[in-house]
Every structure is written in C-alpha cells, then in structure tokens.
Coordinates of C-alpha atoms in Angstrom, one line a residue:
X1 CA -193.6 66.9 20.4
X2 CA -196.4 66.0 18.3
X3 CA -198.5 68.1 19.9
X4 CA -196.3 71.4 20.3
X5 CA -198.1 73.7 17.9
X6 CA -201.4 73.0 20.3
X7 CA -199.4 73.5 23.5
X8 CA -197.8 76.2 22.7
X9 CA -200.7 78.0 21.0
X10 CA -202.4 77.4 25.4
X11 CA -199.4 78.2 27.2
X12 CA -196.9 80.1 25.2
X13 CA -194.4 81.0 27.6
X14 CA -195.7 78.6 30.8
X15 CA -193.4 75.9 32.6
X16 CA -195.4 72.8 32.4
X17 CA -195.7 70.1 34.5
X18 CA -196.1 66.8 32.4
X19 CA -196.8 63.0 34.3
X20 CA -197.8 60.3 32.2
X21 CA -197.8 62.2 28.4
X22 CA -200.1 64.9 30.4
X23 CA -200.4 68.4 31.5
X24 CA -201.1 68.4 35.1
X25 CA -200.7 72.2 35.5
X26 CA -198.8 75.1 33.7
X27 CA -196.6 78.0 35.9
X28 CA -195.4 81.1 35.1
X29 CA -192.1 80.2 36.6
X30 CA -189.9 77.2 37.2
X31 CA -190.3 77.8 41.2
X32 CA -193.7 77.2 41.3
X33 CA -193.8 74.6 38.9
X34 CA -191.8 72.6 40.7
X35 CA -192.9 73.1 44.3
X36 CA -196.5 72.1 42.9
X37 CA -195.0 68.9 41.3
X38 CA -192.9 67.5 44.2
X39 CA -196.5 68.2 46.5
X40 CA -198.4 65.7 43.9
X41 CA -196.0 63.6 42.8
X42 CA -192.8 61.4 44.4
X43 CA -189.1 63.1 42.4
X44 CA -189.0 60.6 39.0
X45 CA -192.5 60.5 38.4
X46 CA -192.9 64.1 36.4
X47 CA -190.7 66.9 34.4
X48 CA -191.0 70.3 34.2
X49 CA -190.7 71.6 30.2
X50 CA -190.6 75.6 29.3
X51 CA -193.1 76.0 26.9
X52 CA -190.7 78.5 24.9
X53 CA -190.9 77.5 21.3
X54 CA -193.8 76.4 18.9
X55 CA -190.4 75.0 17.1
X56 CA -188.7 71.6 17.1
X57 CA -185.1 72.1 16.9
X58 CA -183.3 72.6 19.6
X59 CA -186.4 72.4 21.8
X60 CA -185.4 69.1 23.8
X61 CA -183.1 70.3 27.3
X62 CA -181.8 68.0 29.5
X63 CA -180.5 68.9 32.9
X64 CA -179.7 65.9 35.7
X65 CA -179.4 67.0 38.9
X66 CA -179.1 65.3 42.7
X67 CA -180.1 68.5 44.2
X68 CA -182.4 71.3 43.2
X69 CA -183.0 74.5 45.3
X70 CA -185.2 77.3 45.1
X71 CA -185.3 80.1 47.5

C-alpha cells in the first residue's frame, strides 16, 4: 500500500503477481496471472492483486478459496 501511487502509475489496470513484498510479473487478466504464478511458485507462497485503483479505501479484497478454475 505504501507504494500504490508508483504501482499504479506502471500497471494501471494489470493483475499483479506479488511473492515476498515484490512484483514478479503483471497480466492483463486474472487467467494468466495465475497460471504463471502456480508454474513459479507452490499455492501459499504468492497473491494475485488487480491493480484497479491509485486509491486506498476499499482497495484491500479478500477471497479464500479450496478450489480455483479457469477454463
């Protein structure tokens, strides 16, 4: 969050791919963004955030899931 004006300013409108307080890539859709981080990275080690919003309230989504599937 501190650095949201700076993110959003690079990938207005990307889903990004975040491990360890870092960017590891940006996508323009959740799809993608997610088959990319489930080839890197084992399920609990990343999260996906829409870039949607150079805004703090009402930014933070949280979604819990078992089972995720794209077609």
């Amino acid at each position: 969050m501190k650095n949201l004006e700076t993110l959003y300013a690079k990938y207005k409108g990307k889903f990004l791919v975040l491990k360890d307080e870092n960017v590891e890539s940006a996508h323009d859709d959740l799809a993608s963004a997610y088959k990319h981080a489930i080839s890197k990275f084992k399920l609990g080690e990343f999260s996906i955030q829409e870039c949607k919003s150079n805004k703090r309230e009402g930014y933070i989504e949280v979604f819990n899931s078992s089972c995720v599937r794209f077609e």
